[in-house]
CSV table of C-alpha atoms in Angstrom, one decimal:
chain,number,residue,atom,x,y,z
A,1,MET,CA,1.3,54.4,-27.2
A,2,GLY,CA,-0.6,52.7,-24.2
A,3,GLN,CA,-2.5,49.2,-23.8
A,4,SER,CA,-4.6,48.2,-21.1
A,5,ASN,CA,-6.0,44.5,-20.9
A,6,SER,CA,-9.1,42.8,-20.2
A,7,ILE,CA,-10.1,39.2,-20.2
A,8,PRO,CA,-12.2,38.5,-23.2
A,9,THR,CA,-16.0,36.9,-22.9
A,10,ASN,CA,-17.1,36.7,-26.3
A,11,LEU,CA,-14.6,36.5,-29.4
A,12,PRO,CA,-15.8,37.2,-33.0
A,13,GLU,CA,-16.3,34.3,-35.2
A,14,ILE,CA,-13.7,35.8,-37.4
A,15,ALA,CA,-10.9,38.5,-37.1
A,16,PHE,CA,-8.1,38.8,-38.5
A,17,HIS,CA,-4.9,37.1,-37.8
A,18,CYS,CA,-1.4,39.2,-37.8
A,19,LEU,CA,1.2,37.6,-39.4
A,20,ARG,CA,4.2,39.9,-40.5
A,21,VAL,CA,4.9,43.4,-38.3
A,22,ALA,CA,7.3,45.1,-40.6
A,23,ASP,CA,10.2,46.6,-39.2
A,24,SER,CA,9.9,50.6,-38.1
A,25,SER,CA,6.6,50.5,-39.3
A,26,PRO,CA,3.6,52.1,-36.5
A,27,THR,CA,2.9,48.5,-35.8
A,28,ASP,CA,6.4,47.6,-34.7
A,29,GLY,CA,6.8,46.7,-31.3
A,30,LEU,CA,2.8,46.9,-30.7
A,31,ILE,CA,1.7,43.7,-32.6
A,32,GLU,CA,2.8,40.3,-32.1
A,33,PRO,CA,3.2,38.3,-34.9
A,34,TYR,CA,1.2,35.0,-34.9
A,35,PHE,CA,-0.1,35.7,-31.6
A,36,ASP,CA,-2.5,38.5,-31.9
A,37,TYR,CA,-5.9,39.0,-34.1
A,38,LEU,CA,-7.3,42.2,-34.4
A,39,ILE,CA,-11.3,42.1,-33.1
A,40,GLY,CA,-12.3,45.5,-33.2
A,41,ILE,CA,-11.6,49.3,-34.4
A,42,SER,CA,-12.6,52.6,-33.6
A,43,SER,CA,-11.1,56.1,-34.3
A,44,LYS,CA,-10.2,58.2,-31.5
A,45,THR,CA,-10.6,61.7,-33.4
A,46,LYS,CA,-13.7,60.6,-35.3
A,47,GLN,CA,-17.6,58.8,-34.8
A,48,ASN,CA,-16.3,55.9,-37.0
A,49,SER,CA,-16.8,53.1,-34.7
A,50,ASN,CA,-17.3,49.6,-36.1
A,51,ASP,CA,-18.1,45.9,-35.8
A,52,LEU,CA,-14.9,44.1,-37.0
A,53,PHE,CA,-17.3,41.6,-38.0
A,54,ASN,CA,-18.6,43.1,-40.5
A,55,LEU,CA,-15.4,44.9,-41.8
A,56,ILE,CA,-14.4,42.0,-42.3
A,57,ASN,CA,-17.7,40.9,-44.0
A,58,ASN,CA,-16.2,43.7,-46.3
A,59,GLU,CA,-13.0,42.4,-47.4
A,60,ILE,CA,-14.8,39.6,-48.4
A,61,GLY,CA,-17.2,41.1,-50.5
A,62,TYR,CA,-20.5,41.1,-48.4
A,63,LYS,CA,-22.6,43.6,-46.1
A,64,LYS,CA,-20.7,47.1,-45.2
A,65,GLU,CA,-19.5,49.4,-47.5
A,66,ILE,CA,-16.6,50.7,-45.0
A,67,GLY,CA,-13.9,48.0,-44.9
A,68,LEU,CA,-11.1,47.7,-42.5
A,69,SER,CA,-8.3,49.1,-45.0
A,70,LYS,CA,-11.0,52.0,-45.6
A,71,ILE,CA,-11.2,53.2,-42.4
A,72,ILE,CA,-7.6,53.0,-41.6
A,73,GLU,CA,-6.8,55.6,-44.7
A,74,GLU,CA,-9.9,58.2,-43.7
A,75,ASN,CA,-8.1,58.2,-40.0
A,76,GLU,CA,-4.3,58.5,-41.8
A,77,ASN,CA,-1.9,60.9,-39.5
A,78,ASN,CA,-5.1,60.1,-36.7
A,79,LEU,CA,-5.5,58.3,-33.3
A,80,ILE,CA,-7.5,55.0,-34.0
A,81,GLU,CA,-7.7,52.7,-31.2
A,82,LEU,CA,-7.9,48.3,-31.8
A,83,LYS,CA,-8.9,45.8,-30.1
A,84,VAL,CA,-6.3,43.3,-30.3
A,85,TYR,CA,-6.6,39.7,-28.6
A,86,ASN,CA,-3.5,37.8,-28.0
A,87,ALA,CA,-3.9,33.9,-28.2
A,88,LYS,CA,-1.3,33.3,-26.0
A,89,SER,CA,-2.3,34.8,-23.0
A,90,GLN,CA,-5.9,34.7,-24.0
A,91,LYS,CA,-6.4,38.5,-22.7
A,92,ILE,CA,-7.6,41.2,-24.8
A,93,ARG,CA,-6.2,44.6,-24.8
A,94,ASP,CA,-6.0,48.1,-26.8
A,95,VAL,CA,-3.7,49.4,-28.7
A,96,ASN,CA,-3.5,53.3,-29.7
A,97,ILE,CA,-1.9,53.7,-33.2
A,98,ILE,CA,-1.0,56.7,-35.7
A,99,PRO,CA,-1.9,55.3,-39.4
A,100,SER,CA,1.1,56.5,-41.3
A,101,ARG,CA,3.2,55.8,-44.4
A,102,GLN,CA,6.5,58.0,-43.6
A,103,TRP,CA,8.0,54.6,-41.9
A,104,ALA,CA,8.4,53.5,-45.5
A,105,GLU,CA,9.1,56.5,-47.5
A,106,ALA,CA,13.1,56.1,-47.2
A,107,LEU,CA,13.3,52.5,-48.4
A,108,LEU,CA,10.9,53.9,-51.1
A,109,SER,CA,13.2,56.6,-52.3
A,110,ALA,CA,16.0,53.9,-52.3
A,111,ASN,CA,14.2,51.4,-54.1
A,112,ASP,CA,13.5,54.1,-56.8
A,113,GLU,CA,17.3,54.8,-56.9
A,114,ILE,CA,17.8,51.3,-57.9
A,115,ASN,CA,15.5,51.1,-60.2
A,116,THR,CA,15.9,54.2,-62.4
A,117,LEU,CA,19.5,53.3,-62.7
A,118,SER,CA,18.2,49.6,-63.9
A,119,ASN,CA,15.1,50.7,-66.0
A,120,THR,CA,15.2,54.1,-67.2
A,121,ASN,CA,11.8,53.4,-68.5
A,122,ASN,CA,10.1,52.4,-65.2
A,123,ASN,CA,6.8,53.9,-64.6
A,124,THR,CA,6.3,54.8,-61.1
A,125,ASN,CA,2.4,55.2,-62.2
A,126,ASN,CA,1.5,52.0,-61.0
A,127,LYS,CA,3.3,51.5,-57.9
A,128,PRO,CA,1.3,50.0,-54.4
A,129,LYS,CA,1.3,52.8,-51.8
A,130,PRO,CA,2.9,51.8,-48.7
A,131,SER,CA,0.8,50.3,-45.9
A,132,LEU,CA,0.1,52.5,-43.4
A,133,LEU,CA,0.1,49.9,-40.4
A,134,GLY,CA,2.9,47.6,-41.9
A,135,LEU,CA,1.0,44.7,-40.6
A,136,SER,CA,0.2,41.5,-43.2
A,137,LEU,CA,-3.1,39.7,-42.1
A,138,ARG,CA,-5.5,36.7,-42.6
A,139,ILE,CA,-8.8,36.4,-42.3
A,140,CYS,CA,-9.6,33.2,-39.9
A,141,ASN,CA,-11.8,32.0,-36.9
A,142,PRO,CA,-9.6,33.0,-33.5
A,143,ALA,CA,-11.5,30.2,-31.0
A,144,ASN,CA,-9.1,28.2,-33.3
A,145,ALA,CA,-5.9,30.2,-32.8
A,146,LEU,CA,-3.2,28.1,-31.5
A,147,GLU,CA,-4.5,24.8,-32.7
A,148,SER,CA,-2.3,24.0,-35.2
A,149,VAL,CA,1.0,24.1,-33.4
A,150,TYR,CA,3.7,21.3,-33.5
A,151,HIS,CA,5.7,20.6,-30.0
A,152,VAL,CA,9.3,19.7,-30.4
A,153,LEU,CA,9.9,16.6,-28.7
A,154,ASP,CA,13.4,14.8,-27.9
A,155,VAL,CA,15.5,16.3,-30.2
A,156,LEU,CA,18.3,13.2,-31.7
A,157,GLU,CA,22.4,14.7,-31.4
A,158,GLY,CA,23.5,15.7,-34.7
A,159,SER,CA,20.2,15.3,-36.4
A,160,PRO,CA,19.1,18.3,-38.5
A,161,ALA,CA,16.7,19.2,-35.7
A,162,GLU,CA,19.7,19.5,-33.3
A,163,MET,CA,21.3,21.8,-36.4
A,164,ALA,CA,19.0,23.8,-36.4
A,165,GLY,CA,19.1,25.1,-32.9
A,166,LEU,CA,15.5,23.8,-32.2
A,167,VAL,CA,14.8,23.2,-28.1
A,168,PRO,CA,13.0,19.8,-27.6
A,169,TRP,CA,10.0,20.1,-25.5
A,170,GLY,CA,10.5,24.0,-25.1
A,171,ASP,CA,10.0,24.9,-28.5
A,172,TYR,CA,6.5,24.7,-31.1
A,173,VAL,CA,6.6,25.2,-34.8
A,174,LEU,CA,4.2,28.1,-35.7
A,175,ALA,CA,4.4,28.7,-39.1
A,176,TRP,CA,6.7,28.4,-42.2
A,177,SER,CA,7.9,31.0,-44.8
A,178,GLY,CA,5.0,30.1,-46.9
A,179,GLY,CA,2.2,31.2,-43.9
A,180,PRO,CA,0.5,29.1,-41.6
A,181,LEU,CA,0.1,24.7,-41.2
A,182,HIS,CA,-3.9,23.7,-40.7
A,183,SER,CA,-3.3,20.3,-40.1
A,184,GLU,CA,-1.3,17.3,-38.5
A,185,ASN,CA,-0.2,15.6,-42.0
A,186,ASP,CA,1.1,19.9,-43.5
A,187,PHE,CA,3.9,19.7,-41.5
A,188,TYR,CA,5.0,15.5,-42.4
A,189,ASN,CA,4.2,16.8,-45.8
A,190,LEU,CA,5.9,19.8,-45.8
A,191,ILE,CA,9.6,18.4,-44.0
A,192,GLU,CA,8.6,15.9,-46.9
A,193,ALA,CA,8.3,18.3,-49.7
A,194,HIS,CA,11.9,19.7,-48.4
A,195,VAL,CA,14.3,16.9,-48.3
A,196,ASP,CA,18.3,18.1,-49.3
A,197,LYS,CA,15.8,22.0,-49.2
A,198,PRO,CA,16.1,24.6,-46.9
A,199,LEU,CA,13.0,25.2,-45.1
A,200,ARG,CA,12.6,28.3,-42.9
A,201,LEU,CA,10.2,28.4,-39.8
A,202,PHE,CA,9.1,30.1,-37.1
A,203,VAL,CA,9.3,28.8,-34.2
A,204,TYR,CA,7.9,29.5,-30.4
A,205,ASN,CA,9.6,29.0,-27.2
A,206,SER,CA,7.6,28.2,-23.9
A,207,ASP,CA,11.0,29.1,-21.7
A,208,LEU,CA,11.6,32.3,-23.0
A,209,ASP,CA,8.5,33.5,-24.1
A,210,ASN,CA,9.7,34.6,-27.7
A,211,LEU,CA,9.8,34.0,-31.6
A,212,ARG,CA,12.2,33.4,-33.9
A,213,GLU,CA,12.8,32.1,-37.6
A,214,VAL,CA,15.1,28.6,-37.5
A,215,ILE,CA,16.3,27.5,-40.7
A,216,LEU,CA,15.7,23.2,-41.3
A,217,TYR,CA,17.5,21.1,-43.7
A,218,PRO,CA,15.8,18.2,-43.6
A,219,THR,CA,17.8,14.8,-45.4
A,220,ARG,CA,18.2,11.4,-45.5
A,221,GLN,CA,22.1,11.8,-45.3
A,222,TRP,CA,22.7,13.2,-41.4
A,223,GLY,CA,22.8,9.2,-39.9
A,224,GLY,CA,20.1,9.0,-37.8
A,225,GLU,CA,16.5,8.1,-38.4
A,226,GLY,CA,14.0,10.3,-39.7
A,227,LEU,CA,14.3,13.5,-42.2
A,228,ILE,CA,14.7,15.4,-39.4
A,229,GLY,CA,15.7,13.0,-36.0
A,230,CYS,CA,13.0,14.7,-33.7
A,231,GLY,CA,9.7,13.7,-32.4
A,232,ILE,CA,6.7,15.8,-33.0
A,233,GLY,CA,3.7,15.8,-30.6
A,234,TYR,CA,0.3,17.3,-32.0
A,235,GLY,CA,-2.9,17.8,-30.8
A,236,LEU,CA,-4.6,19.1,-27.5
A,237,LEU,CA,-1.4,18.0,-25.3
A,238,HIS,CA,0.9,19.5,-27.2
A,239,ARG,CA,-0.9,23.1,-26.9
A,240,ILE,CA,1.1,26.0,-26.4
A,241,PRO,CA,1.0,26.8,-22.5
A,242,ARG,CA,0.2,30.4,-21.1
A,243,PRO,CA,2.9,32.3,-19.9
A,244,SER,CA,3.4,31.8,-15.7
A,245,THR,CA,3.9,35.7,-15.8
A,246,PRO,CA,3.1,38.8,-17.5
A,247,PRO,CA,5.5,41.1,-18.2
A,248,ASN,CA,6.9,43.5,-16.6
A,249,GLU,CA,8.0,45.6,-19.5
A,250,PRO,CA,5.6,47.6,-21.9
A,251,VAL,CA,4.5,46.2,-24.8
A,252,ASP,CA,6.4,48.1,-27.1
A,253,GLY,CA,9.6,47.3,-25.3
A,254,TYR,CA,8.5,43.7,-24.8
A,255,PHE,CA,8.1,42.8,-28.0
A,256,ASN,CA,10.1,44.7,-29.5
A,257,GLN,CA,13.5,42.2,-29.2
A,258,ASP,CA,16.1,41.2,-31.4
A,259,GLN,CA,14.9,37.8,-30.7
A,260,ASN,CA,11.1,38.6,-31.7
A,261,ARG,CA,11.4,39.9,-34.6
A,262,ILE,CA,10.8,37.9,-38.2
A,263,SER,CA,12.8,39.3,-41.4
A,264,ASP,CA,10.6,40.7,-43.8
A,265,SER,CA,12.6,39.4,-46.4
A,266,SER,CA,11.0,35.9,-45.8
A,267,ARG,CA,7.2,37.5,-46.5
A,268,GLN,CA,5.1,36.0,-48.7
A,269,ASN,CA,1.4,37.1,-50.0
A,270,GLU,CA,-1.0,37.4,-47.6
A,271,VAL,CA,-4.5,37.8,-47.8
A,272,ILE,CA,-4.5,41.5,-46.9
A,273,ALA,CA,-1.9,44.0,-46.2
A,274,SER,CA,-2.9,46.7,-44.2
């Protein structure tokens, strides 16, 4: 599907933040986890265009009768257009996509066979339908995007940070397996809560412009100062810089690289799954 870019003039106060993109789903390679926000949606085959602000109000129990989930379900196997804001590039693009459940059918069939073998009385009537887009979303204000990021500064030799592969000055911690972080103290509290335990982090590298999973093992036994052995910067001077040049490849080729993937095995329960 094709995309076109435009400079944002007025972002809505709330939008759908894309946290996870399932492998092989309709949005795989078209949506960039953690950086993309859904701010609009319209049908290409029906007169069904809606303001996403009203859609979000419906999702949390207010106003409109038609919500995001309902619009997507009504357009299953039909072309829709998502208006997506990217917090990293600070641009808005249109993403044409066809909502479908076919991508999950093979996986569900395999799981059904396993469940049948392990439990002959397994009730299949209450199983949720697979996602039409393969997205896990949360509701938030896109204007506050990328405020709570943690810049990796100096990394000490032999430290847990070095062992985890954190890159000094180029890496930014965006979130952990439990979801985004919201304040400066959240990260330090998270480290304290995982002493001598593995901690899965989602880390963006500004030099390579990619997102990856990192397993950090905070400990006091590594022989140096601190639990992870690296400096962390937070605040206005430590925001993620805009990419110096846009990618030459199309979006679906650019984000569909192994180093930009986030494994579904680390997925948690987000607010909405579409």
